[in-house]
Each structure stands twice: as C-alpha cells, then as structure tokens.
XYZ file of C-alpha atoms in Angstrom:
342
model
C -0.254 3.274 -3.581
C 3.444 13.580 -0.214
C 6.282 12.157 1.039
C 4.011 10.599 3.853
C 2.785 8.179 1.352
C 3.633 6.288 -2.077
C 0.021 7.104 -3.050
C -0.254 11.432 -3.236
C 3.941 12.531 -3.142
C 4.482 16.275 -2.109
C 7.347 16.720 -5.187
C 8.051 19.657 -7.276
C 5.706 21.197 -9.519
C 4.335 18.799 -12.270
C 6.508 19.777 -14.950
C 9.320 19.086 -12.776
C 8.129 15.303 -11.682
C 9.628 12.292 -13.122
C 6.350 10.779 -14.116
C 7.795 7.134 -13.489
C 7.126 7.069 -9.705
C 3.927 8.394 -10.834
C 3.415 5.755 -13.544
C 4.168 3.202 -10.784
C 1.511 4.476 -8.639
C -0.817 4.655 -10.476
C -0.401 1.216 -12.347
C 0.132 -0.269 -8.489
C -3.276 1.268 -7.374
C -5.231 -0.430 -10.190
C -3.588 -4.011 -9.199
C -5.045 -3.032 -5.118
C -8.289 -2.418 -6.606
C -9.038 -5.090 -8.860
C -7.877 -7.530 -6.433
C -9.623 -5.919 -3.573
C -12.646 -6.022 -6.108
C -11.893 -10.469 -7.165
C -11.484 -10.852 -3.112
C -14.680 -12.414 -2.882
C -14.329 -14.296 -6.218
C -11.494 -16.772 -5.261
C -13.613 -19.411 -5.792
C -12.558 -19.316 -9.287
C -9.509 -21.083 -9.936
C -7.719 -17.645 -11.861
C -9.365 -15.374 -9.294
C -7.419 -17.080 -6.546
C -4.166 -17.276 -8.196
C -4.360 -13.976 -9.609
C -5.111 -12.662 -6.054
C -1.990 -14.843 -4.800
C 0.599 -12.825 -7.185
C -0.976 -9.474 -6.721
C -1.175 -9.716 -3.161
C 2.753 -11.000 -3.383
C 3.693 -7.299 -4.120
C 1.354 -4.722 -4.679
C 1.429 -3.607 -0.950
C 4.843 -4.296 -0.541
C 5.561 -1.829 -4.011
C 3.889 0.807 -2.041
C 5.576 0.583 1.244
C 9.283 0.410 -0.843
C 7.758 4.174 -2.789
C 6.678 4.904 0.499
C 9.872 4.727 2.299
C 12.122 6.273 -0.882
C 9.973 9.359 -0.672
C 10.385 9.870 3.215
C 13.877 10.119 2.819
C 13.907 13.904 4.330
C 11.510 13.117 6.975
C 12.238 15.069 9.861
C 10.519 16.098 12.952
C 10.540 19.561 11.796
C 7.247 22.001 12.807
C 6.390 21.711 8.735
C 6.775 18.210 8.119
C 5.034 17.034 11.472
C 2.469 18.786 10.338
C 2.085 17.364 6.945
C 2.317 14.013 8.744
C -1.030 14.684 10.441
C -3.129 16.741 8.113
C -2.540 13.571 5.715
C -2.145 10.454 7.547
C -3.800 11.186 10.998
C -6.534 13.152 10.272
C -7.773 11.172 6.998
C -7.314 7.992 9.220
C -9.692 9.055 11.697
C -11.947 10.460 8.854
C -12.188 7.097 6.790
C -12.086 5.024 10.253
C -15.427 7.116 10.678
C -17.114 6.503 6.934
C -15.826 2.977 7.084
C -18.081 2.624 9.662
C -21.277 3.720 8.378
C -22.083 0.905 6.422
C -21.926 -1.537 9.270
C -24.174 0.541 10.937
C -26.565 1.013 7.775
C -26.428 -2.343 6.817
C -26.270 -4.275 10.765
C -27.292 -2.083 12.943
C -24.025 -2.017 14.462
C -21.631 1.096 15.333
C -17.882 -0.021 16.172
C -15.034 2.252 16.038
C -11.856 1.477 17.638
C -9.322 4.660 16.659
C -6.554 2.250 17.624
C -7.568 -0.706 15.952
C -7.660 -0.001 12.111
C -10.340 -1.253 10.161
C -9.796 -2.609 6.642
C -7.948 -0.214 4.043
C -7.203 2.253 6.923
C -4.221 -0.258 7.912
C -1.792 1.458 5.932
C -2.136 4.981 6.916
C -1.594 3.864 10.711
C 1.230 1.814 9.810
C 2.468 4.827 7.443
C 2.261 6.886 10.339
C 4.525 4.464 12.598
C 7.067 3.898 9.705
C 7.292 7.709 9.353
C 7.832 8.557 12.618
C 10.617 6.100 13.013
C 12.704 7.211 9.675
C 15.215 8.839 11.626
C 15.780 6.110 13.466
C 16.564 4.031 10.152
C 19.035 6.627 9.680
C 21.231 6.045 12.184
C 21.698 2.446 12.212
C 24.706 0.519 10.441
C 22.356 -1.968 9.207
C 19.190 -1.127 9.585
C 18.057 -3.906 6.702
C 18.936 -6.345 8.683
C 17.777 -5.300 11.667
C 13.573 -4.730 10.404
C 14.178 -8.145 9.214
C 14.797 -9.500 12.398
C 11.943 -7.072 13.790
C 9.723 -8.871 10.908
C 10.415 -12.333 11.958
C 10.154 -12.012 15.508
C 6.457 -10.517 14.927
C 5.805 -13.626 13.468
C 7.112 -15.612 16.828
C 4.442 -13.632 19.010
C 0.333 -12.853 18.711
C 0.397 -9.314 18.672
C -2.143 -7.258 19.470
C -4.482 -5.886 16.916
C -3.986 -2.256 18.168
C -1.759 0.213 15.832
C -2.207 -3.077 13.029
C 1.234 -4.287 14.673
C 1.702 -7.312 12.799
C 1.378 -5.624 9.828
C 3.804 -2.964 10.855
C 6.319 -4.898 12.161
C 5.841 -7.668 9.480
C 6.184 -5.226 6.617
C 8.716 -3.091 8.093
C 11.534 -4.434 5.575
C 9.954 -2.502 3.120
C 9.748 0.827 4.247
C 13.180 0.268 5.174
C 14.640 -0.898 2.159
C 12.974 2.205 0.222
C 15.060 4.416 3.033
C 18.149 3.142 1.529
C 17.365 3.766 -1.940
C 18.861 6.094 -3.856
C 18.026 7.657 -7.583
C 21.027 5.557 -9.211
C 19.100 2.411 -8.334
C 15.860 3.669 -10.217
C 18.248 4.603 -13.113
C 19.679 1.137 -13.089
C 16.457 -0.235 -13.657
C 15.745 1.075 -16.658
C 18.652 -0.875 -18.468
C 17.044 -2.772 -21.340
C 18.314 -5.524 -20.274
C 16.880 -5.188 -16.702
C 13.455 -4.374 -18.400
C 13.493 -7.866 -19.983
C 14.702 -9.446 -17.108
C 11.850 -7.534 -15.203
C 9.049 -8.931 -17.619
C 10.529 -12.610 -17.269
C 10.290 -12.737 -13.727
C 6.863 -11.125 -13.043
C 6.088 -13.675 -15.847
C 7.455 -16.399 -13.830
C 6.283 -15.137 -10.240
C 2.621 -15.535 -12.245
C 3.175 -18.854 -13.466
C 4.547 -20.001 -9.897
C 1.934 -18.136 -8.394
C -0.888 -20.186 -10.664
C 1.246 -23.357 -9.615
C 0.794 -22.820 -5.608
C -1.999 -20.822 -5.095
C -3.792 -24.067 -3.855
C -1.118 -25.288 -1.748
C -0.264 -21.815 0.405
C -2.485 -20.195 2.801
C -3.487 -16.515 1.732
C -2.622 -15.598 4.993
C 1.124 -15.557 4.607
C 0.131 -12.884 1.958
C -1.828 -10.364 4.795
C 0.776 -10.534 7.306
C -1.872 -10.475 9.669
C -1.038 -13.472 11.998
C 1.198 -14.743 13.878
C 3.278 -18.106 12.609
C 0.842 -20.280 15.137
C -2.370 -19.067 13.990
C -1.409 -19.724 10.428
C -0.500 -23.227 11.698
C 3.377 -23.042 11.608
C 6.134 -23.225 14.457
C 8.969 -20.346 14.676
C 11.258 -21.725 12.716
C 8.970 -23.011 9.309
C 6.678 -19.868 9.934
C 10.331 -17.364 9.798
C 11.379 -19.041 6.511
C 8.422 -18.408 5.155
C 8.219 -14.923 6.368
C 11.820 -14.831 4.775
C 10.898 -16.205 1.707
C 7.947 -14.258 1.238
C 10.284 -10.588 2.016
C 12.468 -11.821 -0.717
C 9.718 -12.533 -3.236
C 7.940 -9.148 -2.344
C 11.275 -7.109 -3.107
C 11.993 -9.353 -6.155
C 8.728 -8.824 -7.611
C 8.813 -4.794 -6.575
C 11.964 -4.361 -8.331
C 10.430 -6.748 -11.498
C 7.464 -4.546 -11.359
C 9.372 -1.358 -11.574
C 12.214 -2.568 -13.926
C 9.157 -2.566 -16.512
C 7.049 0.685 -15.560
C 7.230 3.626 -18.062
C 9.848 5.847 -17.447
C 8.373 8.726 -20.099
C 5.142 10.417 -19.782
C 1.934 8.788 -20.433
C -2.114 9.484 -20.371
C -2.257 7.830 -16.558
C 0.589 9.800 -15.120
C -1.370 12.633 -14.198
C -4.062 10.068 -12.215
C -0.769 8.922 -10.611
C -0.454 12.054 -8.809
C -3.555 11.222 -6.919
C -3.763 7.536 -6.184
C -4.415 8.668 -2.472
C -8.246 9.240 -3.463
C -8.745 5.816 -5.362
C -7.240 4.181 -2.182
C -9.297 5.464 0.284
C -12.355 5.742 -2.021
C -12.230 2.449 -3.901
C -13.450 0.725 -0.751
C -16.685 1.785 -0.464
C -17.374 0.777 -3.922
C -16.025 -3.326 -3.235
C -18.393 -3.370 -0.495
C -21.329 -1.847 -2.611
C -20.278 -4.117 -5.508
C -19.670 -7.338 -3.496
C -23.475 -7.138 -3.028
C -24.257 -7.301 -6.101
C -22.010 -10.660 -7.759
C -24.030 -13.753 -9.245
C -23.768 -16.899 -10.744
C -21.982 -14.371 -13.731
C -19.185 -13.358 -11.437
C -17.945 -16.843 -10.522
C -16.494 -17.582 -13.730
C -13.529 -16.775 -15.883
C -15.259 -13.835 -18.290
C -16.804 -12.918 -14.885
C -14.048 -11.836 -12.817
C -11.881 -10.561 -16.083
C -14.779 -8.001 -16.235
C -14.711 -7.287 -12.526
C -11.068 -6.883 -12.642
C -11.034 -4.795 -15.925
C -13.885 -2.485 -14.063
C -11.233 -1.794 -11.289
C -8.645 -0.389 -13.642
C -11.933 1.854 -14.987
C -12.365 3.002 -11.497
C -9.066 3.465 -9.999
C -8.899 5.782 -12.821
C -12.402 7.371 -12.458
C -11.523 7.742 -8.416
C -8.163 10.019 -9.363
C -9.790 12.189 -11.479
C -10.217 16.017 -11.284
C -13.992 16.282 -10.483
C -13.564 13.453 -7.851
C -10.874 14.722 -5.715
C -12.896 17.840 -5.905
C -15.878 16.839 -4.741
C -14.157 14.180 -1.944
C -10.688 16.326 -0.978
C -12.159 17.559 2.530
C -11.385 14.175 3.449
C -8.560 12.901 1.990
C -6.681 15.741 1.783
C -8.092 18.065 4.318
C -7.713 21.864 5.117
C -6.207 21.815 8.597
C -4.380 25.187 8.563
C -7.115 26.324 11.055
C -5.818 23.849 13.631
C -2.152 25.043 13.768
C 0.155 27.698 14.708
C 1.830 30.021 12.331
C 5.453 28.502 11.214
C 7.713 30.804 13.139
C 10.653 32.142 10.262
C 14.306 31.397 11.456
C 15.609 34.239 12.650
C-alpha cells in the first residue's frame, strides 16, 4: 500500500509503531491483490462489482498513508537519498523484470523509463508527489488547489510520460494525507465512528453492486482524459469530483474500522512494499492459467481468497530475504558520506 511510501514506512523501532497504520496496510494490500488477481474475471457479475468498490479506494487509501507519512519530507542530503534508493531505483528495477515476460512470452523488449508500465505507476507518481511536499506546505489551501489540478487533467490528453494523469488526477490524495494530523486518526476510532465506518463501506458495496453496469471502469484508473472516456469538461469534472469525494469517504470508512491493537498481520504490514511489487508477476502467471472454473461465483471467491494467502506469503521473512536486492536495495555504495553539522 518509509515515509516515501504507504506500503514499507521508515518509523521507529517495532515496539514503538502503532500497528494500526500497519494493520491498514496490510489489509489495503490484500484488497490490490485480489482485485488485481479478479481483473480478468469481470465477466462475472460479483467479480465486476467487487472490482468497482475496491478499485473506488484501495489506491486512493494508499496515496492518503502515503502523504500522512511524508509529512517531514525535506530535501535534506538523508532524505533525498532515501527517496531514490526506494522509489527510483526499485522503479527502474521492476520497470526492467516487468519486462521480461513480454519478451519471454512475445518476443518483444519495450522499456520506456519514462513511461511506467503497469504496477510501477505508483512509485513514479510517489516520486512526483514527494518531491512536491514542500510545496503543499506553503500554500493557504493547498486542498483546493490539487483539486483544481485534478480536474483540469481531466480537461486535457496528457501524455503518458511520468503516468501524468494519474498524478495529477490523484493528487487530492496525497494532499489531503499532508494535512492530516494524529488527532484525526484518534477521532476515528470513536465507537461510534467505527459503526458509522462499517455502514458506509456497507453501503458504498451495495451502491457499488447497483452501478457497476452502468459506469465505465475507467473513471476508476484515472487514466484518461474526460473525452476519451466519452464525457465533455463539465460532466467528465463532476464525475472526477464525485469520484474524489467517494475515494476519501470510503478511505476514512475503511480506516474508521481497521484494528487499532496489535494483531497476527501487523508484522506483514511492515512490508507490504514486497507484495506490491511482487504480486504482479504472479497475476500474469496465474491469468494463464483461469478456465471455465474461474468464471463463476465459487471461482473467483477462491481466486480472491488466494490473494489474501499471497499478499501474506509475499511479506514474509524468507521472501523479502530472498527478493530485498530489489525492492529495497543496498545503494550506500553509490553515495557520499553524510557530512556531520559542524
């Protein structure tokens, strides 16, 4: 789902974390991979709405995390380099592997460093959002202000370099988690915020089963611009609108109703990094392999339960063992020594 990224948090020493960000992750990471895994199962009625809802938030829940824990983000010799040893450098790694079975399977090598290719979105976008936090900072209303940036994104066909729809379309997010502060997290864990936070992800499913037929996934990817879709400005911005406000609604649902206390997953929420990165290779693998058996109901409750088996299995000790040269990678070699204030 370190401060770079909602998914692997550089915070204090585990006895010192408040597992409920890392509850949150990890239960978040488990929603991206069973519906990355159901993707190619929407032609089940369920599958398709259950992709809708997920889809809704489950980025959107990252990007908020993302932007509470680069708070501090300065341009400082330490934290620049934290920025590339694990966004930049495990972009271009995965950019790499993610290309290898194109070229396995097609024949076909293509690898554009500026034009992200499937999960890799996010760190590139990550990297953007990061770089502009103290930027956020220093506006009066800087809410208001990556909504507009959102909605104008949608007025113009942006170029697929830097994934700058998705950046710009998304932005709110990362913004909103800027202005958050710890009383807001403690304020969700009223009771009576907890229920309302299980009634309205309760709802959001219901409505979500309701439309699912009627709105274009699209709107979900903020991938294209309000003409591709098949809007004008003005429908295509409400939408946008509607859909920021249903993303942040659903986030702050989602979280009202996370555990707050420690639990058997909140150690594989300290590493959701490696089941984001990782998970992908398996869906392609996996999407090989789906049959008349997949494209029912029992079908894609099994594929979806196996995703919450391996988003575990892919944060697990042996894993990021074997698989932490590239997703968190050694790059003390390639800088400086940190110069001491004097």
């Amino acid at each position: 789902m370190s401060v770079a990224t909602p998914l692997r948090a550089v915070l204090p020493p585990a006895s010192a974390r408040d597992p409920f960000f890392d509850n949150a992750k990890f239960l978040a990471i488990t929603l991206v991979v069973s519906g990355h895994l159901i993707e190619d199962l929407r032609d089940v009625p369920a599958a398709h709405a259950a992709y809708f809802f997920v889809y809704t938030f489950h980025m959107p829940l990252f990007i908020v995390l993302s932007g509470y824990l680069s708070r501090n983000f300065t341009f400082s010799s330490g934290k620049a380099r934290k920025l590339i040893s694990t966004l930049a450098v495990p972009y271009v790694i995965f950019e790499l592997i993610y290309s290898l079975p194109r070229l396995i399977l097609y024949g076909k090598l293509d690898i554009s460093l500026l034009d992200p290719y499937y999960l890799t979105w996010f760190l590139m976008s990550l990297f953007l959002w990061r770089l502009s936090t103290p930027v956020w900072q220093q506006l009066r209303w800087p809410l208001v202000i990556a909504v507009g940036l959102s909605l104008l994104s949608g007025m113009s066909r942006l170029p697929d370099e830097l994934s700058m729809n998705r950046t710009l379309g998304l932005l709110p997010f990362y913004v909103l988690g800027l202005m958050l502060r710890p009383e807001h997290f403690e304020w969700l864990r009223r009771r009576w915020v907890r229920v309302a936070g299980a009634v309205t992800l309760a709802a959001g499913a219901v409505l979500a089963f309701a439309i699912h037929t009627s709105v274009k996934t699209e709107w979900i990817r903020w991938r294209h611009a309000n003409d591709v879709i098949g809007v004008d400005d003005l429908t295509g911005s409400l939408i946008r609108l509607g859909m920021l406000a249903a993303g942040a609604l659903l986030v702050a649902a989602f979280l009202a109703i996370t555990p707050s206390r420690r639990t058997w997953y909140s150690g594989l929420g300290m590493a959701t990094m490696y089941a984001y990165l990782l998970h992908g290779l398996v869906v392609k693998v996996a999407e090989r392999f789906y049959g008349d058996w997949s494209q029912t109901l029992p079908g894609v409750v099994a594929v979806a339960l196996f995703g919450v088996g391996l988003a575990a299995l892919l944060c697990t000790a042996p894993v990021r063992r074997v698989t932490r040269w590239a997703v968190e990678p050694s790059m003390s070699w390639a800088f400086t020594r940190l110069r001491r204030p004097a």
